[in-house]
PDB file of N, CA and C in Angstrom:
ATOM      1  N   MET A   5     -73.082-130.145-158.948  1.00  0.00           N
ATOM      2  CA  MET A   5     -73.339-129.728-156.967  1.00  0.00           C
ATOM      3  C   MET A   5     -75.065-129.508-157.405  1.00  0.00           C
ATOM      4  N   ALA A   6     -75.608-129.905-156.329  1.00  0.00           N
ATOM      5  CA  ALA A   6     -77.104-129.559-156.299  1.00  0.00           C
ATOM      6  C   ALA A   6     -77.025-127.845-155.941  1.00  0.00           C
ATOM      7  N   ASP A   7     -78.825-127.468-156.292  1.00  0.00           N
ATOM      8  CA  ASP A   7     -78.768-125.837-156.075  1.00  0.00           C
ATOM      9  C   ASP A   7     -79.207-125.774-154.757  1.00  0.00           C
ATOM     10  N   LEU A   8     -77.932-124.688-154.284  1.00  0.00           N
ATOM     11  CA  LEU A   8     -77.838-124.321-153.126  1.00  0.00           C
ATOM     12  C   LEU A   8     -78.145-123.040-152.638  1.00  0.00           C
ATOM     13  N   ALA A   9     -79.333-122.710-153.292  1.00  0.00           N
ATOM     14  CA  ALA A   9     -80.046-121.606-153.308  1.00  0.00           C
ATOM     15  C   ALA A   9     -80.777-121.628-151.955  1.00  0.00           C
ATOM     16  N   PRO A  10     -80.975-120.304-151.463  1.00  0.00           N
ATOM     17  CA  PRO A  10     -81.430-120.383-150.344  1.00  0.00           C
ATOM     18  C   PRO A  10     -82.731-120.926-150.227  1.00  0.00           C
ATOM     19  N   LEU A  11     -83.485-121.393-149.137  1.00  0.00           N
ATOM     20  CA  LEU A  11     -84.921-122.266-149.119  1.00  0.00           C
ATOM     21  C   LEU A  11     -85.420-121.916-147.782  1.00  0.00           C
ATOM     22  N   ARG A  12     -86.057-120.979-147.187  1.00  0.00           N
ATOM     23  CA  ARG A  12     -86.653-121.043-145.858  1.00  0.00           C
ATOM     24  C   ARG A  12     -87.489-121.689-145.595  1.00  0.00           C
ATOM     25  N   THR A  13     -87.128-122.354-144.716  1.00  0.00           N
ATOM     26  CA  THR A  13     -87.979-123.657-143.832  1.00  0.00           C
ATOM     27  C   THR A  13     -89.102-122.932-142.549  1.00  0.00           C
ATOM     28  N   CYS A  14     -88.843-122.247-142.024  1.00  0.00           N
ATOM     29  CA  CYS A  14     -89.298-121.429-140.910  1.00  0.00           C
ATOM     30  C   CYS A  14     -89.215-120.138-140.567  1.00  0.00           C
ATOM     31  N   SER A  15     -90.322-119.355-139.961  1.00  0.00           N
ATOM     32  CA  SER A  15     -90.508-118.298-139.918  1.00  0.00           C
ATOM     33  C   SER A  15     -89.805-117.442-138.569  1.00  0.00           C
ATOM     34  N   ASN A  16     -89.424-118.454-137.572  1.00  0.00           N
ATOM     35  CA  ASN A  16     -88.845-117.969-136.639  1.00  0.00           C
ATOM     36  C   ASN A  16     -87.526-118.876-135.781  1.00  0.00           C
ATOM     37  N   GLU A  17     -86.848-118.434-135.132  1.00  0.00           N
ATOM     38  CA  GLU A  17     -85.823-119.483-134.655  1.00  0.00           C
ATOM     39  C   GLU A  17     -86.254-120.474-133.885  1.00  0.00           C
ATOM     40  N   ALA A  18     -87.192-120.098-132.964  1.00  0.00           N
ATOM     41  CA  ALA A  18     -87.538-121.824-132.311  1.00  0.00           C
ATOM     42  C   ALA A  18     -87.787-122.383-133.056  1.00  0.00           C
ATOM     43  N   GLU A  19     -88.406-122.055-134.037  1.00  0.00           N
ATOM     44  CA  GLU A  19     -89.658-123.169-134.591  1.00  0.00           C
ATOM     45  C   GLU A  19     -88.484-124.103-135.381  1.00  0.00           C
ATOM     46  N   PHE A  20     -87.293-123.204-136.185  1.00  0.00           N
ATOM     47  CA  PHE A  20     -86.104-123.625-136.841  1.00  0.00           C
ATOM     48  C   PHE A  20     -85.584-124.406-136.108  1.00  0.00           C
ATOM     49  N   ASN A  21     -85.057-124.172-134.697  1.00  0.00           N
ATOM     50  CA  ASN A  21     -84.297-125.158-133.726  1.00  0.00           C
ATOM     51  C   ASN A  21     -84.929-126.081-133.563  1.00  0.00           C
ATOM     52  N   ALA A  22     -86.135-126.447-133.643  1.00  0.00           N
ATOM     53  CA  ALA A  22     -86.890-127.498-133.396  1.00  0.00           C
ATOM     54  C   ALA A  22     -86.910-128.357-134.256  1.00  0.00           C
ATOM     55  N   PHE A  23     -87.092-127.939-135.506  1.00  0.00           N
ATOM     56  CA  PHE A  23     -87.132-128.416-136.331  1.00  0.00           C
ATOM     57  C   PHE A  23     -85.858-129.171-137.191  1.00  0.00           C
ATOM     58  N   ILE A  24     -84.737-128.409-137.163  1.00  0.00           N
ATOM     59  CA  ILE A  24     -83.443-129.078-137.211  1.00  0.00           C
ATOM     60  C   ILE A  24     -82.681-129.774-136.519  1.00  0.00           C
ATOM     61  N   ALA A  25     -83.347-130.340-134.784  1.00  0.00           N
ATOM     62  CA  ALA A  25     -83.181-130.928-134.172  1.00  0.00           C
ATOM     63  C   ALA A  25     -83.832-132.414-134.534  1.00  0.00           C
ATOM     64  N   GLN A  26     -85.110-131.921-134.904  1.00  0.00           N
ATOM     65  CA  GLN A  26     -85.276-133.186-135.578  1.00  0.00           C
ATOM     66  C   GLN A  26     -84.975-133.745-136.441  1.00  0.00           C
ATOM     67  N   ILE A  27     -84.586-133.081-137.574  1.00  0.00           N
ATOM     68  CA  ILE A  27     -83.631-133.668-138.677  1.00  0.00           C
ATOM     69  C   ILE A  27     -82.723-134.140-137.905  1.00  0.00           C
ATOM     70  N   ALA A  28     -81.553-133.935-137.265  1.00  0.00           N
ATOM     71  CA  ALA A  28     -80.535-134.550-136.771  1.00  0.00           C
ATOM     72  C   ALA A  28     -80.825-135.670-135.770  1.00  0.00           C
ATOM     73  N   ASP A  29     -81.748-135.661-135.191  1.00  0.00           N
ATOM     74  CA  ASP A  29     -82.494-137.184-134.319  1.00  0.00           C
ATOM     75  C   ASP A  29     -82.448-138.112-135.396  1.00  0.00           C
ATOM     76  N   GLU A  30     -82.405-137.877-136.293  1.00  0.00           N
ATOM     77  CA  GLU A  30     -82.946-138.648-137.551  1.00  0.00           C
ATOM     78  C   GLU A  30     -81.855-139.384-138.629  1.00  0.00           C
ATOM     79  N   ILE A  31     -80.567-138.136-138.662  1.00  0.00           N
ATOM     80  CA  ILE A  31     -79.353-138.715-138.717  1.00  0.00           C
ATOM     81  C   ILE A  31     -78.494-139.511-138.649  1.00  0.00           C
ATOM     82  N   THR A  32     -77.999-140.677-139.099  1.00  0.00           N
ATOM     83  CA  THR A  32     -77.117-141.570-138.382  1.00  0.00           C
ATOM     84  C   THR A  32     -76.161-141.352-138.454  1.00  0.00           C
ATOM     85  N   LYS A  33     -75.206-141.857-137.473  1.00  0.00           N
ATOM     86  CA  LYS A  33     -73.965-141.764-137.526  1.00  0.00           C
ATOM     87  C   LYS A  33     -73.106-141.692-138.464  1.00  0.00           C
ATOM     88  N   ASP A  34     -72.938-142.837-139.305  1.00  0.00           N
ATOM     89  CA  ASP A  34     -72.749-143.010-140.580  1.00  0.00           C
ATOM     90  C   ASP A  34     -72.968-141.800-141.414  1.00  0.00           C
ATOM     91  N   GLU A  35     -73.871-141.215-141.725  1.00  0.00           N
ATOM     92  CA  GLU A  35     -74.589-140.381-142.520  1.00  0.00           C
ATOM     93  C   GLU A  35     -73.664-138.929-142.476  1.00  0.00           C
ATOM     94  N   MET A  36     -74.017-138.935-140.472  1.00  0.00           N
ATOM     95  CA  MET A  36     -72.965-137.900-140.107  1.00  0.00           C
ATOM     96  C   MET A  36     -71.631-137.705-140.496  1.00  0.00           C
ATOM     97  N   LEU A  37     -71.104-138.537-140.420  1.00  0.00           N
ATOM     98  CA  LEU A  37     -69.430-138.982-140.531  1.00  0.00           C
ATOM     99  C   LEU A  37     -69.521-138.274-142.050  1.00  0.00           C
ATOM    100  N   GLU A  38     -69.981-138.721-142.988  1.00  0.00           N
ATOM    101  CA  GLU A  38     -70.054-138.794-144.738  1.00  0.00           C
ATOM    102  C   GLU A  38     -69.883-137.393-144.846  1.00  0.00           C
ATOM    103  N   MET A  39     -71.425-136.739-144.045  1.00  0.00           N
ATOM    104  CA  MET A  39     -71.477-135.062-144.363  1.00  0.00           C
ATOM    105  C   MET A  39     -70.387-134.474-143.763  1.00  0.00           C
ATOM    106  N   ARG A  40     -69.822-134.650-142.868  1.00  0.00           N
ATOM    107  CA  ARG A  40     -68.579-134.241-141.992  1.00  0.00           C
ATOM    108  C   ARG A  40     -67.317-134.137-142.707  1.00  0.00           C
ATOM    109  N   PHE A  41     -67.002-135.411-143.860  1.00  0.00           N
ATOM    110  CA  PHE A  41     -66.044-135.770-144.711  1.00  0.00           C
ATOM    111  C   PHE A  41     -66.353-134.648-146.339  1.00  0.00           C
ATOM    112  N   LEU A  42     -67.868-134.703-146.359  1.00  0.00           N
ATOM    113  CA  LEU A  42     -67.830-133.912-147.349  1.00  0.00           C
ATOM    114  C   LEU A  42     -67.441-132.501-147.538  1.00  0.00           C
ATOM    115  N   CYS A  43     -67.732-131.682-146.018  1.00  0.00           N
ATOM    116  CA  CYS A  43     -67.475-130.595-145.479  1.00  0.00           C
ATOM    117  C   CYS A  43     -66.149-129.906-145.728  1.00  0.00           C
ATOM    118  N   LEU A  44     -65.517-131.411-145.079  1.00  0.00           N
ATOM    119  CA  LEU A  44     -63.597-131.024-144.962  1.00  0.00           C
ATOM    120  C   LEU A  44     -63.105-131.103-146.181  1.00  0.00           C
ATOM    121  N   ASN A  45     -63.671-131.573-147.230  1.00  0.00           N
ATOM    122  CA  ASN A  45     -63.219-131.882-148.512  1.00  0.00           C
ATOM    123  C   ASN A  45     -63.859-130.715-149.124  1.00  0.00           C
ATOM    124  N   LEU A  46     -64.679-129.664-149.100  1.00  0.00           N
ATOM    125  CA  LEU A  46     -64.887-128.700-149.612  1.00  0.00           C
ATOM    126  C   LEU A  46     -64.081-127.186-149.452  1.00  0.00           C
ATOM    127  N   ASP A  47     -64.195-126.558-150.571  1.00  0.00           N
ATOM    128  CA  ASP A  47     -63.287-125.271-150.222  1.00  0.00           C
ATOM    129  C   ASP A  47     -64.365-124.262-149.282  1.00  0.00           C
ATOM    130  N   SER A  48     -64.225-124.291-148.266  1.00  0.00           N
ATOM    131  CA  SER A  48     -65.074-123.687-147.049  1.00  0.00           C
ATOM    132  C   SER A  48     -64.341-122.972-146.333  1.00  0.00           C
ATOM    133  N   ASN A  49     -64.981-122.293-145.537  1.00  0.00           N
ATOM    134  CA  ASN A  49     -64.011-121.409-144.255  1.00  0.00           C
ATOM    135  C   ASN A  49     -64.377-121.846-142.781  1.00  0.00           C
ATOM    136  N   LEU A  50     -65.066-123.208-143.271  1.00  0.00           N
ATOM    137  CA  LEU A  50     -65.149-123.915-141.736  1.00  0.00           C
ATOM    138  C   LEU A  50     -64.123-124.233-140.972  1.00  0.00           C
ATOM    139  N   PRO A  51     -63.955-123.981-139.951  1.00  0.00           N
ATOM    140  CA  PRO A  51     -62.520-124.314-138.881  1.00  0.00           C
ATOM    141  C   PRO A  51     -62.389-126.109-139.049  1.00  0.00           C
ATOM    142  N   ARG A  52     -60.957-126.319-139.455  1.00  0.00           N
ATOM    143  CA  ARG A  52     -61.232-127.774-139.602  1.00  0.00           C
ATOM    144  C   ARG A  52     -60.660-128.657-138.351  1.00  0.00           C
ATOM    145  N   GLY A  53     -60.005-127.831-137.411  1.00  0.00           N
ATOM    146  CA  GLY A  53     -60.294-128.626-136.393  1.00  0.00           C
ATOM    147  C   GLY A  53     -61.248-128.991-135.810  1.00  0.00           C
ATOM    148  N   PRO A  54     -62.154-128.022-135.558  1.00  0.00           N
ATOM    149  CA  PRO A  54     -63.669-128.050-134.754  1.00  0.00           C
ATOM    150  C   PRO A  54     -64.757-129.099-135.711  1.00  0.00           C
ATOM    151  N   LEU A  55     -64.279-129.194-136.958  1.00  0.00           N
ATOM    152  CA  LEU A  55     -65.037-130.034-137.872  1.00  0.00           C
ATOM    153  C   LEU A  55     -64.550-131.312-137.295  1.00  0.00           C
ATOM    154  N   GLU A  56     -63.680-131.564-137.201  1.00  0.00           N
ATOM    155  CA  GLU A  56     -63.088-132.856-137.311  1.00  0.00           C
ATOM    156  C   GLU A  56     -63.528-133.618-135.824  1.00  0.00           C
ATOM    157  N   ALA A  57     -63.644-132.781-134.705  1.00  0.00           N
ATOM    158  CA  ALA A  57     -63.794-133.208-133.579  1.00  0.00           C
ATOM    159  C   ALA A  57     -65.297-133.672-133.301  1.00  0.00           C
ATOM    160  N   ILE A  58     -66.420-133.449-134.050  1.00  0.00           N
ATOM    161  CA  ILE A  58     -67.817-133.295-134.034  1.00  0.00           C
ATOM    162  C   ILE A  58     -67.685-135.052-134.460  1.00  0.00           C
ATOM    163  N   GLU A  59     -68.735-135.333-133.787  1.00  0.00           N
ATOM    164  CA  GLU A  59     -68.908-137.165-133.384  1.00  0.00           C
ATOM    165  C   GLU A  59     -70.626-137.470-133.393  1.00  0.00           C
ATOM    166  N   GLU A  60     -71.263-136.417-133.158  1.00  0.00           N
ATOM    167  CA  GLU A  60     -72.766-136.755-133.033  1.00  0.00           C
ATOM    168  C   GLU A  60     -73.272-135.804-134.002  1.00  0.00           C
ATOM    169  N   PRO A  61     -74.667-136.459-134.490  1.00  0.00           N
ATOM    170  CA  PRO A  61     -75.285-135.748-135.992  1.00  0.00           C
ATOM    171  C   PRO A  61     -75.856-134.255-135.179  1.00  0.00           C
ATOM    172  N   ARG A  62     -76.228-134.301-133.862  1.00  0.00           N
ATOM    173  CA  ARG A  62     -76.562-132.750-133.596  1.00  0.00           C
ATOM    174  C   ARG A  62     -75.517-131.958-133.384  1.00  0.00           C
ATOM    175  N   GLU A  63     -74.576-132.560-132.876  1.00  0.00           N
ATOM    176  CA  GLU A  63     -73.664-131.715-132.916  1.00  0.00           C
ATOM    177  C   GLU A  63     -73.023-131.077-134.155  1.00  0.00           C
ATOM    178  N   PHE A  64     -73.407-131.712-135.018  1.00  0.00           N
ATOM    179  CA  PHE A  64     -72.991-131.292-136.481  1.00  0.00           C
ATOM    180  C   PHE A  64     -73.678-130.754-136.833  1.00  0.00           C
ATOM    181  N   VAL A  65     -74.963-130.667-136.475  1.00  0.00           N
ATOM    182  CA  VAL A  65     -76.212-129.741-137.059  1.00  0.00           C
ATOM    183  C   VAL A  65     -75.943-128.755-136.577  1.00  0.00           C
ATOM    184  N   ASN A  66     -75.977-128.426-135.380  1.00  0.00           N
ATOM    185  CA  ASN A  66     -75.677-127.045-134.459  1.00  0.00           C
ATOM    186  C   ASN A  66     -74.335-126.740-134.919  1.00  0.00           C
ATOM    187  N   PHE A  67     -73.202-127.427-135.412  1.00  0.00           N
ATOM    188  CA  PHE A  67     -72.070-126.222-135.411  1.00  0.00           C
ATOM    189  C   PHE A  67     -72.333-125.535-137.129  1.00  0.00           C
ATOM    190  N   LEU A  68     -73.042-126.548-137.950  1.00  0.00           N
ATOM    191  CA  LEU A  68     -73.602-125.607-139.070  1.00  0.00           C
ATOM    192  C   LEU A  68     -74.461-124.365-138.609  1.00  0.00           C
ATOM    193  N   ARG A  69     -75.197-124.850-137.951  1.00  0.00           N
ATOM    194  CA  ARG A  69     -76.472-123.376-137.678  1.00  0.00           C
ATOM    195  C   ARG A  69     -75.162-122.146-136.927  1.00  0.00           C
ATOM    196  N   ARG A  70     -74.431-123.032-135.999  1.00  0.00           N
ATOM    197  CA  ARG A  70     -73.810-121.760-135.082  1.00  0.00           C
ATOM    198  C   ARG A  70     -72.679-120.929-136.710  1.00  0.00           C
ATOM    199  N   LYS A  71     -71.925-121.611-137.446  1.00  0.00           N
ATOM    200  CA  LYS A  71     -71.274-121.007-138.486  1.00  0.00           C
ATOM    201  C   LYS A  71     -72.029-120.193-139.394  1.00  0.00           C
ATOM    202  N   ASP A  72     -73.361-120.115-139.279  1.00  0.00           N
ATOM    203  CA  ASP A  72     -74.206-119.841-140.105  1.00  0.00           C
ATOM    204  C   ASP A  72     -74.366-120.590-141.931  1.00  0.00           C
ATOM    205  N   ILE A  73     -73.959-121.568-141.826  1.00  0.00           N
ATOM    206  CA  ILE A  73     -74.196-122.644-143.149  1.00  0.00           C
ATOM    207  C   ILE A  73     -75.572-122.709-143.322  1.00  0.00           C
ATOM    208  N   ILE A  74     -76.202-122.974-142.152  1.00  0.00           N
ATOM    209  CA  ILE A  74     -78.098-123.534-142.448  1.00  0.00           C
ATOM    210  C   ILE A  74     -78.318-122.528-141.326  1.00  0.00           C
ATOM    211  N   SER A  75     -79.588-121.656-142.019  1.00  0.00           N
ATOM    212  CA  SER A  75     -80.506-120.769-141.122  1.00  0.00           C
ATOM    213  C   SER A  75     -82.197-121.149-141.490  1.00  0.00           C
ATOM    214  N   PRO A  76     -82.676-120.246-140.728  1.00  0.00           N
ATOM    215  CA  PRO A  76     -84.232-120.669-141.075  1.00  0.00           C
ATOM    216  C   PRO A  76     -84.721-120.094-142.861  1.00  0.00           C
ATOM    217  N   GLY A  77     -83.633-119.109-143.241  1.00  0.00           N
ATOM    218  CA  GLY A  77     -83.730-118.738-144.550  1.00  0.00           C
ATOM    219  C   GLY A  77     -82.757-119.337-145.334  1.00  0.00           C
ATOM    220  N   ASN A  78     -82.069-120.658-144.918  1.00  0.00           N
ATOM    221  CA  ASN A  78     -81.195-121.080-145.924  1.00  0.00           C
ATOM    222  C   ASN A  78     -80.787-122.430-145.390  1.00  0.00           C
ATOM    223  N   VAL A  79     -81.802-123.644-146.182  1.00  0.00           N
ATOM    224  CA  VAL A  79     -80.940-125.297-145.976  1.00  0.00           C
ATOM    225  C   VAL A  79     -80.686-125.740-146.605  1.00  0.00           C
ATOM    226  N   GLY A  80     -80.242-124.947-147.710  1.00  0.00           N
ATOM    227  CA  GLY A  80     -79.820-125.440-148.773  1.00  0.00           C
ATOM    228  C   GLY A  80     -78.630-126.037-149.107  1.00  0.00           C
ATOM    229  N   PHE A  81     -77.654-125.892-148.424  1.00  0.00           N
ATOM    230  CA  PHE A  81     -76.765-126.919-148.278  1.00  0.00           C
ATOM    231  C   PHE A  81     -76.896-128.171-147.285  1.00  0.00           C
ATOM    232  N   LEU A  82     -77.835-128.004-146.102  1.00  0.00           N
ATOM    233  CA  LEU A  82     -78.432-129.150-145.857  1.00  0.00           C
ATOM    234  C   LEU A  82     -78.657-130.382-146.344  1.00  0.00           C
ATOM    235  N   MET A  83     -79.630-129.649-147.625  1.00  0.00           N
ATOM    236  CA  MET A  83     -80.227-130.844-148.301  1.00  0.00           C
ATOM    237  C   MET A  83     -79.361-131.359-149.128  1.00  0.00           C
ATOM    238  N   TRP A  84     -78.511-130.236-149.873  1.00  0.00           N
ATOM    239  CA  TRP A  84     -77.292-130.797-150.367  1.00  0.00           C
ATOM    240  C   TRP A  84     -76.638-132.072-149.803  1.00  0.00           C
ATOM    241  N   LEU A  85     -75.761-131.630-148.536  1.00  0.00           N
ATOM    242  CA  LEU A  85     -75.383-132.828-147.596  1.00  0.00           C
ATOM    243  C   LEU A  85     -76.551-134.156-147.515  1.00  0.00           C
ATOM    244  N   LEU A  86     -77.687-133.824-147.289  1.00  0.00           N
ATOM    245  CA  LEU A  86     -78.402-135.053-147.052  1.00  0.00           C
ATOM    246  C   LEU A  86     -78.653-136.054-147.996  1.00  0.00           C
ATOM    247  N   ASP A  87     -79.013-135.131-149.340  1.00  0.00           N
ATOM    248  CA  ASP A  87     -79.069-135.753-150.712  1.00  0.00           C
ATOM    249  C   ASP A  87     -77.707-136.614-151.136  1.00  0.00           C
ATOM    250  N   ARG A  88     -76.394-136.280-150.474  1.00  0.00           N
ATOM    251  CA  ARG A  88     -75.399-136.698-151.095  1.00  0.00           C
ATOM    252  C   ARG A  88     -75.055-137.586-150.370  1.00  0.00           C
ATOM    253  N   THR A  89     -75.227-138.165-149.077  1.00  0.00           N
ATOM    254  CA  THR A  89     -75.241-139.147-148.227  1.00  0.00           C
ATOM    255  C   THR A  89     -76.240-140.457-148.519  1.00  0.00           C
ATOM    256  N   GLY A  90     -77.241-139.601-149.461  1.00  0.00           N
ATOM    257  CA  GLY A  90     -78.346-140.794-150.046  1.00  0.00           C
ATOM    258  C   GLY A  90     -79.571-140.406-149.256  1.00  0.00           C
ATOM    259  N   ASN A  91     -79.713-140.089-148.071  1.00  0.00           N
ATOM    260  CA  ASN A  91     -80.647-139.789-147.099  1.00  0.00           C
ATOM    261  C   ASN A  91     -82.050-138.685-148.023  1.00  0.00           C
ATOM    262  N   LYS A  92     -82.270-139.128-149.084  1.00  0.00           N
ATOM    263  CA  LYS A  92     -83.337-138.879-149.836  1.00  0.00           C
ATOM    264  C   LYS A  92     -84.776-138.303-149.144  1.00  0.00           C
ATOM    265  N   ARG A  93     -84.681-139.523-148.291  1.00  0.00           N
ATOM    266  CA  ARG A  93     -86.060-138.611-146.950  1.00  0.00           C
ATOM    267  C   ARG A  93     -85.872-137.349-146.506  1.00  0.00           C
ATOM    268  N   LEU A  94     -84.820-137.654-145.511  1.00  0.00           N
ATOM    269  CA  LEU A  94     -84.492-136.310-144.833  1.00  0.00           C
ATOM    270  C   LEU A  94     -84.537-134.910-145.881  1.00  0.00           C
ATOM    271  N   ALA A  95     -83.611-135.290-146.824  1.00  0.00           N
ATOM    272  CA  ALA A  95     -83.493-134.193-147.656  1.00  0.00           C
ATOM    273  C   ALA A  95     -85.112-133.344-148.275  1.00  0.00           C
ATOM    274  N   ASN A  96     -85.655-135.017-148.791  1.00  0.00           N
ATOM    275  CA  ASN A  96     -87.226-134.321-148.913  1.00  0.00           C
ATOM    276  C   ASN A  96     -88.390-133.805-148.161  1.00  0.00           C
ATOM    277  N   MET A  97     -88.144-134.060-146.848  1.00  0.00           N
ATOM    278  CA  MET A  97     -88.852-133.328-145.396  1.00  0.00           C
ATOM    279  C   MET A  97     -88.510-132.285-145.413  1.00  0.00           C
ATOM    280  N   VAL A  98     -87.023-131.848-145.694  1.00  0.00           N
ATOM    281  CA  VAL A  98     -86.592-130.414-145.636  1.00  0.00           C
ATOM    282  C   VAL A  98     -87.063-129.572-146.578  1.00  0.00           C
ATOM    283  N   ARG A  99     -87.007-130.008-147.719  1.00  0.00           N
ATOM    284  CA  ARG A  99     -87.508-129.196-149.102  1.00  0.00           C
ATOM    285  C   ARG A  99     -88.784-129.219-148.851  1.00  0.00           C
ATOM    286  N   GLU A 100     -89.960-130.328-148.656  1.00  0.00           N
ATOM    287  CA  GLU A 100     -91.234-130.204-148.177  1.00  0.00           C
ATOM    288  C   GLU A 100     -91.945-128.793-147.319  1.00  0.00           C
ATOM    289  N   ARG A 101     -90.832-129.229-146.264  1.00  0.00           N
ATOM    290  CA  ARG A 101     -90.770-128.122-145.197  1.00  0.00           C
ATOM    291  C   ARG A 101     -90.501-126.526-145.829  1.00  0.00           C
ATOM    292  N   GLY A 102     -90.152-126.660-146.251  1.00  0.00           N
ATOM    293  CA  GLY A 102     -89.671-125.416-147.213  1.00  0.00           C
ATOM    294  C   GLY A 102     -90.848-124.406-148.077  1.00  0.00           C
ATOM    295  N   LYS A 103     -91.557-125.423-149.108  1.00  0.00           N
ATOM    296  CA  LYS A 103     -92.508-125.213-149.525  1.00  0.00           C
ATOM    297  C   LYS A 103     -93.696-124.962-148.753  1.00  0.00           C
ATOM    298  N   GLN A 104     -94.113-125.747-148.106  1.00  0.00           N
ATOM    299  CA  GLN A 104     -94.811-125.431-146.876  1.00  0.00           C
ATOM    300  C   GLN A 104     -95.006-123.843-146.270  1.00  0.00           C
ATOM    301  N   THR A 105     -93.701-123.289-146.024  1.00  0.00           N
ATOM    302  CA  THR A 105     -93.805-121.827-145.312  1.00  0.00           C
ATOM    303  C   THR A 105     -93.709-120.649-146.397  1.00  0.00           C
ATOM    304  N   PHE A 106     -93.623-121.133-147.612  1.00  0.00           N
ATOM    305  CA  PHE A 106     -94.091-120.023-148.475  1.00  0.00           C
ATOM    306  C   PHE A 106     -95.620-119.853-148.799  1.00  0.00           C
TER     307      PHE A 106
END
């Protein structure tokens, strides 16, 4: 499994919300379905019913945000999901944003 260590991407909530909305808008529906599948098959505390009901990338990213799986101080899991679904470009975009914040 990839390194899921916290990686800070933004210094405030509004900036972070805009950033993850931008990322979500670039995730395809097929990638989101694969990401959802990965989450469903992890040993996590995510509620299965609400997760299974998600059908859109923005909804999925917002779900992870509401459950504190991703936050301004931790996007490691989002990077891992993007890497696992083959979207290296978006994973690198998140990674680079984290490097610029420090």
